Coordinates of C-alpha atoms in Angstrom, one line a residue:
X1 CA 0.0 0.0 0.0
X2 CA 1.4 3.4 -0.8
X3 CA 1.9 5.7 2.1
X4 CA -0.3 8.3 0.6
X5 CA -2.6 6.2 0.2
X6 CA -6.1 7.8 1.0
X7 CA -5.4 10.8 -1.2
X8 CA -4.7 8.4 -4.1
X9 CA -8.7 6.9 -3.4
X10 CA -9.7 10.1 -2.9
X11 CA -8.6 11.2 -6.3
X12 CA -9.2 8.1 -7.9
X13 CA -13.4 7.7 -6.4
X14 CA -14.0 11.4 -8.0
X15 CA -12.5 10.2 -11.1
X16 CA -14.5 7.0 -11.3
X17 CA -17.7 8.3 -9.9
X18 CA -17.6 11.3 -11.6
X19 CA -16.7 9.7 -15.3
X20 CA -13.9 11.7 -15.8
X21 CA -11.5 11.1 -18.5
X22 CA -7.9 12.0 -19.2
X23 CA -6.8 13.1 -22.7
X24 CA -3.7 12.3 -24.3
X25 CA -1.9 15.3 -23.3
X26 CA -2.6 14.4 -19.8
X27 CA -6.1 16.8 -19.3
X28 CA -8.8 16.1 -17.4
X29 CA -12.3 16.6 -19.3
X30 CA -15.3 16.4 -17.5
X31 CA -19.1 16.1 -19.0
X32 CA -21.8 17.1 -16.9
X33 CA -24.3 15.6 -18.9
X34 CA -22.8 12.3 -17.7
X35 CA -23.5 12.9 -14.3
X36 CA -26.2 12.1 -12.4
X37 CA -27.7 12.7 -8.6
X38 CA -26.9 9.1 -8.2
X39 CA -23.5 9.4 -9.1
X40 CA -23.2 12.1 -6.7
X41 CA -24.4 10.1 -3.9
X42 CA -22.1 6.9 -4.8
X43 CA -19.5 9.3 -4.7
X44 CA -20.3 11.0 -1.1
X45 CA -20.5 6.5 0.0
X46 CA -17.2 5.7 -1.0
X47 CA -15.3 9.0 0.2
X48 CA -17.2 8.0 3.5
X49 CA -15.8 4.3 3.5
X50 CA -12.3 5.4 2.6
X51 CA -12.9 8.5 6.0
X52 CA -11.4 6.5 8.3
X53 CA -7.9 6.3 6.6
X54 CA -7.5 9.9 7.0
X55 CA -5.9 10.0 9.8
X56 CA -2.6 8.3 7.8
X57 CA -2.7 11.5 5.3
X58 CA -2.5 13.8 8.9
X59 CA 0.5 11.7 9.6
X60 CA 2.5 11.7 6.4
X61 CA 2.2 16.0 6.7
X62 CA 3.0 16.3 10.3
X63 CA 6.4 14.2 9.9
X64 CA 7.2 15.6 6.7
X65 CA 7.8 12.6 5.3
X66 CA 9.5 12.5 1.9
X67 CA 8.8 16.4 1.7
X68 CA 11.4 19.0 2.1
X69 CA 9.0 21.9 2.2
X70 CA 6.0 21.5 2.3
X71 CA 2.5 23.9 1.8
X72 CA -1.1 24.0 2.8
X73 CA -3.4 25.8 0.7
X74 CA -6.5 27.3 2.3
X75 CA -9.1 29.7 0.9
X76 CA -12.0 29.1 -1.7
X77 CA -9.9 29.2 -4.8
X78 CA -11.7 29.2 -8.3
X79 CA -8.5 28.1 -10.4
X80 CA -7.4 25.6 -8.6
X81 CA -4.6 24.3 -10.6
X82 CA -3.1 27.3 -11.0
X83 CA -3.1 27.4 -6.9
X84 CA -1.6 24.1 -7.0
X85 CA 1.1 25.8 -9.6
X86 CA 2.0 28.6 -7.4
X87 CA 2.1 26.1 -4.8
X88 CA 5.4 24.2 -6.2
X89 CA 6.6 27.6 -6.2
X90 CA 7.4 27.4 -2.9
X91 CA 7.2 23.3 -1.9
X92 CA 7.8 20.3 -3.0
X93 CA 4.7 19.5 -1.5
X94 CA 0.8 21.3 -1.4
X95 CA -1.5 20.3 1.3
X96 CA -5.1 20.4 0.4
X97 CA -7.4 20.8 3.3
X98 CA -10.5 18.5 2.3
X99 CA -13.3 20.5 0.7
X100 CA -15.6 18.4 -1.7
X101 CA -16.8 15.7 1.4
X102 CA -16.3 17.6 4.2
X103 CA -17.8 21.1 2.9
X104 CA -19.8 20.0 0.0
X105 CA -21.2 16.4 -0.4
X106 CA -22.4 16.2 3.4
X107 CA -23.4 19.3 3.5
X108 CA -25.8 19.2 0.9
X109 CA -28.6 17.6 -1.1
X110 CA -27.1 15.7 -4.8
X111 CA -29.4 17.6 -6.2
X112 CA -28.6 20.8 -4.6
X113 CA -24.9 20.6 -6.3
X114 CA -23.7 22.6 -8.7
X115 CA -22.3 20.3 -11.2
X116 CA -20.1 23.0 -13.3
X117 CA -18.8 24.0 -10.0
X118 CA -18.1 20.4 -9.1
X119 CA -16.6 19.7 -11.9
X120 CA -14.1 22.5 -11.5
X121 CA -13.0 21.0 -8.7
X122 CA -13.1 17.7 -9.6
X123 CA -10.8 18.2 -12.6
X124 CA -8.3 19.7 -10.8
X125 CA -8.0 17.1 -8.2
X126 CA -7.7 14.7 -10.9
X127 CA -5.2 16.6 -12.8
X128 CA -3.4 16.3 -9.7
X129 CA -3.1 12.1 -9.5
X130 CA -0.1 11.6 -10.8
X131 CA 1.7 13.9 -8.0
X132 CA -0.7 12.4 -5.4
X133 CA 1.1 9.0 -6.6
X134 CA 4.7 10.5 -6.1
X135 CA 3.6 11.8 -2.5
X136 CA 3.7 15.4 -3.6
X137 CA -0.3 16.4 -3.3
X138 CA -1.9 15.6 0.1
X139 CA -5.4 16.0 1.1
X140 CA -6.3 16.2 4.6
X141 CA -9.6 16.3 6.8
X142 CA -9.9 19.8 7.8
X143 CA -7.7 20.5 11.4
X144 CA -10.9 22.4 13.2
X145 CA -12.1 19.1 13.4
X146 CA -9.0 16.9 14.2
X147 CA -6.2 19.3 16.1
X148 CA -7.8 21.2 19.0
X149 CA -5.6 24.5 19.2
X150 CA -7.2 25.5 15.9
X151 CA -10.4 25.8 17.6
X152 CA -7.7 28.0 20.8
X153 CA -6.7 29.9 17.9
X154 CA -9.8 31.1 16.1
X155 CA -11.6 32.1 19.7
X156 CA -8.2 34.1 20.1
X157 CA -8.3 35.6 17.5
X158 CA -11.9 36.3 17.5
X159 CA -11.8 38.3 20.5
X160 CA -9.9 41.0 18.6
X161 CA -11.1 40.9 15.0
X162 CA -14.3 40.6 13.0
X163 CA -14.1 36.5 11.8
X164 CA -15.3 36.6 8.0
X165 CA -15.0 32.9 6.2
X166 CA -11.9 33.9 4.5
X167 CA -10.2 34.8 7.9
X168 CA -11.2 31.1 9.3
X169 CA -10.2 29.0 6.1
X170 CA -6.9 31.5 6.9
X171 CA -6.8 30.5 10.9
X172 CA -7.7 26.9 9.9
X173 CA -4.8 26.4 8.3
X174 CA -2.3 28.4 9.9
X175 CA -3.1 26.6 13.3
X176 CA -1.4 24.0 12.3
X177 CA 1.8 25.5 10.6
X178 CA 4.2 24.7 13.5
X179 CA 3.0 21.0 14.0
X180 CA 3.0 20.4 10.5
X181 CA 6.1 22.3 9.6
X182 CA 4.1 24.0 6.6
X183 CA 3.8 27.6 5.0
X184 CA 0.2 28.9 4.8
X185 CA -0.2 30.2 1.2
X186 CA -3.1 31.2 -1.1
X187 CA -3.7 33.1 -4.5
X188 CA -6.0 36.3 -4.5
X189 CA -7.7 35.8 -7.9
X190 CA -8.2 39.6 -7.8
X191 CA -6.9 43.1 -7.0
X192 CA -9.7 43.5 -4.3
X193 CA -8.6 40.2 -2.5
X194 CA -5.2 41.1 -2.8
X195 CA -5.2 44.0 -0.8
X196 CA -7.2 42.5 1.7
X197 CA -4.9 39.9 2.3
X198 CA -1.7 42.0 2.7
X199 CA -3.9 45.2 4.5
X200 CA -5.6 42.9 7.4
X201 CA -5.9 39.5 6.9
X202 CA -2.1 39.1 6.6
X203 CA -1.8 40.6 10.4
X204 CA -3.1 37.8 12.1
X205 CA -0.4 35.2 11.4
X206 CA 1.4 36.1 14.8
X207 CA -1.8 34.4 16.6
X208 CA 0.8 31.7 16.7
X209 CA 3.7 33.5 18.1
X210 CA 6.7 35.4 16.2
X211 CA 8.3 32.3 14.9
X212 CA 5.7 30.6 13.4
X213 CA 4.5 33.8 12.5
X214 CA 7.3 34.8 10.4
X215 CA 7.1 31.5 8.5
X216 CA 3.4 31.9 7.9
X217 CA 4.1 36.1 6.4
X218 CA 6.8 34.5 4.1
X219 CA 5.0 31.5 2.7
X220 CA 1.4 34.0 1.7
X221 CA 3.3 36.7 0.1
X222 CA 5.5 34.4 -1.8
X223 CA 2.3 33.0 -3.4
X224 CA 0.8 36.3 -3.8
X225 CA 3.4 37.8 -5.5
X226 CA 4.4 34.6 -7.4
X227 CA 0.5 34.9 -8.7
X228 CA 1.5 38.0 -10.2
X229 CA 4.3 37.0 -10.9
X230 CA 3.2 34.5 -13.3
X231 CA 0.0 36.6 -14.7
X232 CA 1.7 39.4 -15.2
X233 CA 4.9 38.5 -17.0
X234 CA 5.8 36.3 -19.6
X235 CA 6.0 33.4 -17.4
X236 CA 2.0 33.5 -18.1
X237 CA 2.8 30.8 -20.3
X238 CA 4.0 28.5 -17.5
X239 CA 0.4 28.4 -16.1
X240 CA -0.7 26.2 -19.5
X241 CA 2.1 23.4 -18.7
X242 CA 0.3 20.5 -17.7
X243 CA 0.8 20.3 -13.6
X244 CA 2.9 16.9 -13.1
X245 CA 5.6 18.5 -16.1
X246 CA 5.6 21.6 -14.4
X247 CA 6.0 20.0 -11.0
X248 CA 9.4 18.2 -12.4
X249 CA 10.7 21.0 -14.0
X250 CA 11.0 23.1 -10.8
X251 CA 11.9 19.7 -8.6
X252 CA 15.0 19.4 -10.9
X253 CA 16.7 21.7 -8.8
X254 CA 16.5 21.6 -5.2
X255 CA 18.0 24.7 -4.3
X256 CA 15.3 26.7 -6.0
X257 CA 12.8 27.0 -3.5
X258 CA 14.6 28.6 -0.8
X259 CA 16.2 30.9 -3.1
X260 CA 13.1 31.6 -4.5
X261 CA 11.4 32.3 -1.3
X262 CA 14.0 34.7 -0.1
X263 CA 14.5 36.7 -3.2
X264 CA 10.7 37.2 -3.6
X265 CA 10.1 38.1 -0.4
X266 CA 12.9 40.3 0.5
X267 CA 11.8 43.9 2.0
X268 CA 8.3 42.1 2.5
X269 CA 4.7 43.8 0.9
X270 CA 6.6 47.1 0.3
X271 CA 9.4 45.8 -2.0
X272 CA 7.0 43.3 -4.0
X273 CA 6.4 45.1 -7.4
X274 CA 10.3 45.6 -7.4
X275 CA 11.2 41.6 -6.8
X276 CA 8.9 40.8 -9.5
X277 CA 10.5 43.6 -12.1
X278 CA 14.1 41.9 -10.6
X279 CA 13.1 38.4 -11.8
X280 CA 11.1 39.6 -15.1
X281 CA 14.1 41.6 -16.1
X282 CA 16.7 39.1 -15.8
X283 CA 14.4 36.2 -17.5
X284 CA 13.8 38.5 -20.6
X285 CA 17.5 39.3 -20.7
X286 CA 18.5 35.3 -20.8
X287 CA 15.4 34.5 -23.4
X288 CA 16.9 37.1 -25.6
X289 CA 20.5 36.0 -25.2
X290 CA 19.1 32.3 -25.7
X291 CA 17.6 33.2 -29.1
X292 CA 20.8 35.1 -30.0
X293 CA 24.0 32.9 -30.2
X294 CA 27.4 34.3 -31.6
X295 CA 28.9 31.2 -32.9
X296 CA 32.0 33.6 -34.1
X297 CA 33.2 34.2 -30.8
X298 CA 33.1 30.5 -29.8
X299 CA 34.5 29.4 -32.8
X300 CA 37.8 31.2 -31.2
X301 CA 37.5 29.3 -28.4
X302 CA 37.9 26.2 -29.8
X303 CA 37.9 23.6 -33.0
X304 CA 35.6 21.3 -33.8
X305 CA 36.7 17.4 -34.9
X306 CA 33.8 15.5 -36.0
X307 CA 30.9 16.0 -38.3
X308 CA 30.0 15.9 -42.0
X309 CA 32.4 12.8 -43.4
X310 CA 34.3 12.9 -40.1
X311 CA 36.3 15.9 -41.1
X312 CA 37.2 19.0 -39.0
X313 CA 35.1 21.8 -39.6
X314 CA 36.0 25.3 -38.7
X315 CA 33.0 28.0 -38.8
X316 CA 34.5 31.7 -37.6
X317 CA 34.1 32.8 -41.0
X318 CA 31.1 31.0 -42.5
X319 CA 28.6 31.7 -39.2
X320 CA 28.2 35.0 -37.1
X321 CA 24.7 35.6 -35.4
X322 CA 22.0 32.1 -35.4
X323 CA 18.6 33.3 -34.2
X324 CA 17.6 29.9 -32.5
X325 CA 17.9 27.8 -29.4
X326 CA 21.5 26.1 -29.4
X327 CA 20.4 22.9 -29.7
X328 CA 18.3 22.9 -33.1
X329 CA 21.2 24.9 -34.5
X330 CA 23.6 22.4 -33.5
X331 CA 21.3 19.9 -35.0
X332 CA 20.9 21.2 -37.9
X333 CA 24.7 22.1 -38.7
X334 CA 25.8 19.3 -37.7
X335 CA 28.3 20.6 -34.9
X336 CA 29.2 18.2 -32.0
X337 CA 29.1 18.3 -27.9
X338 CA 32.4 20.2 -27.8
X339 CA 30.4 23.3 -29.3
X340 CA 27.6 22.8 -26.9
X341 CA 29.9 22.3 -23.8
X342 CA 31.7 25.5 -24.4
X343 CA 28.4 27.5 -24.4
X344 CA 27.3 25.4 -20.9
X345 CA 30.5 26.4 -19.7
X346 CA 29.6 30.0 -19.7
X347 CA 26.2 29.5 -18.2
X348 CA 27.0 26.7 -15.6
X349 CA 26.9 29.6 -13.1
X350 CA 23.5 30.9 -13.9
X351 CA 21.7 31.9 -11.7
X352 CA 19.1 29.2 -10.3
X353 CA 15.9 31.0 -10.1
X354 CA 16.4 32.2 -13.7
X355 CA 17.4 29.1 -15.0
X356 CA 14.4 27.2 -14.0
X357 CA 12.1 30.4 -14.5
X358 CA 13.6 29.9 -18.1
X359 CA 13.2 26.1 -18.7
X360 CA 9.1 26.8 -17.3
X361 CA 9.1 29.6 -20.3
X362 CA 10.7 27.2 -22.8
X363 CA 8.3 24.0 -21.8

């Protein structure tokens, strides 16, 4: 049995109940037509016979295990995938507080459900299968119900501020930040929510003392700024790679996320629209100098044994500017590694944020 096993059923009884399908570029495509009030119901039956199993997915987040970093989503998010994108941003792992039993299929009436809104949902959680299999999306019961200083926490804070539903899906999950070693994150969707996250709601992470707190500030305004970041820029083009092949692309490099998390969030709220202009700037600068090689000046470097009728083939004269990625032009002219090597010698240094920034815009 796979550790993670519950969230795999989870995933996998919304799939099957549901009908959904996945298409050959790895999509998830849901009919409503198909779907019926019985359907529904079968669903809520087997997410209730798989409950008591929960407790394992608690277990696997509170010791971390296999999980370097990890985060916990909370909020009512319309786009979830794009929340679980911004979430790899930051972890190698998301949490996913529990939403469609808990909140939706006990709560109401099959035929009370919205099935576009379902669907949503239910899309996104199966887009998200294949990193539920590798231990990288977990799905929890929700900790009011489960870890009893969230319930401390929200009374706490209650006493001092005006508790709104986005304010308690915010307590919920920041209660357990420190026994679950996790940063609190969400994505605004809007200029409106924004604000309101980094003017008030923001403020209360400290209702679990400075430390915790300061963890809990870093890991929301990384994700709020890396929303922007990505909707903003020309990494909008990242937020169309299918989620499992975006999820490697950043895992290739393990250094990235705490880079990433301190660069983006260094000089806090105040310094955000100038960490994002820092990161744009410097990926546009290395897609332009990608799409601009000067095989002239390498040719000094070095030449080149190998190629067309195992000859050796010298281009400083023939070749000055190529407009293409390195590797179709060495394709094409038929240049070997050595070429290639002496251009990866002069980026081995790159900069790590950038370099996997640039690999997302090239996917």
């Amino acid at each position: 049995m796979h550790y993670n096993q519950f969230t795999i059923d989870y995933i996998e009884a919304v799939k099957r109940n549901l009908y959904i399908e996945v298409n050959e570029a790895g999509e998830s495509l849901y009919f409503p037509d198909s779907v019926n009030e019985r359907d529904i119901l079968n669903l809520k039956n087997e997410l209730q016979s798989i409950w008591a199993n929960s407790t394992s997915a608690i277990d696997i987040v509170r010791s971390k295990q296999n999980a370097s970093i990890q985060s916990g989503l909370f909020g009512l998010v319309n786009e979830l995938d794009t929340a679980l994108k911004i979430g790899f941003l930051i972890s190698d792992r998301v949490v996913l507080i529990d939403y469609l039993f808990e909140r939706l299929l006990t709560r109401k009436e099959p035929n009370k459900i919205d099935l576009i809104h379902l669907g949503v949902l239910a899309s996104s959680l199966v887009n998200a299968l294949p990193l539920a299999k590798s231990g990288r999306v977990v799905i929890i019961p929700s900790p009011f119900n489960w870890f009893p200083r969230t319930k401390e926490i929200i009374k706490e804070v209650a006493d001092k501020a005006n508790l709104t539903v986005d304010l308690m899906s915010l307590l919920n999950m920041l209660s357990i930040t420190k026994h679950c070693q996790l940063h609190p994150y969400t994505i605004a969707e809007s200029e409106e929510n924004y604000s309101s996250i980094i003017d008030s709601q923001i403020d209360n992470v400290d209702a679990i003392g400075k430390d915790g707190g300061v963890y809990a500030y870093e890991g929301i305004l990384a994700a709020l700024l890396s929303e922007k970041l990505l909707n903003e820029t020309e990494l909008k083009i990242a937020l169309d790679i299918p989620l499992s092949k975006y999820f490697e692309i950043i895992a290739s490099n393990k250094d990235f996320y705490s880079k990433y998390l301190a660069q983006i969030t260094s000089g806090g709220s105040m310094n955000a629209r100038n960490n994002i202009e820092i990161i744009r700037t410097a990926l546009v600068k290395e897609i332009e100098e990608r799409n601009k090689i000067d095989f002239r000046d390498l040719a000094k470097k070095a030449t080149i044994a190998g190629g067309i009728g195992g000859g050796v083939i010298t281009i400083a004269n023939s070749i000055t500017v190529i407009s293409a990625p390195l590797l179709i032009a060495s394709a094409v002219l038929g240049l070997s590694a050595t070429l290639t090597s002496i251009v990866n010698e002069k980026n081995k240094n790159e900069d790590i944020i950038i370099s996997v920034f640039k690999k997302l815009y090239g996917a």
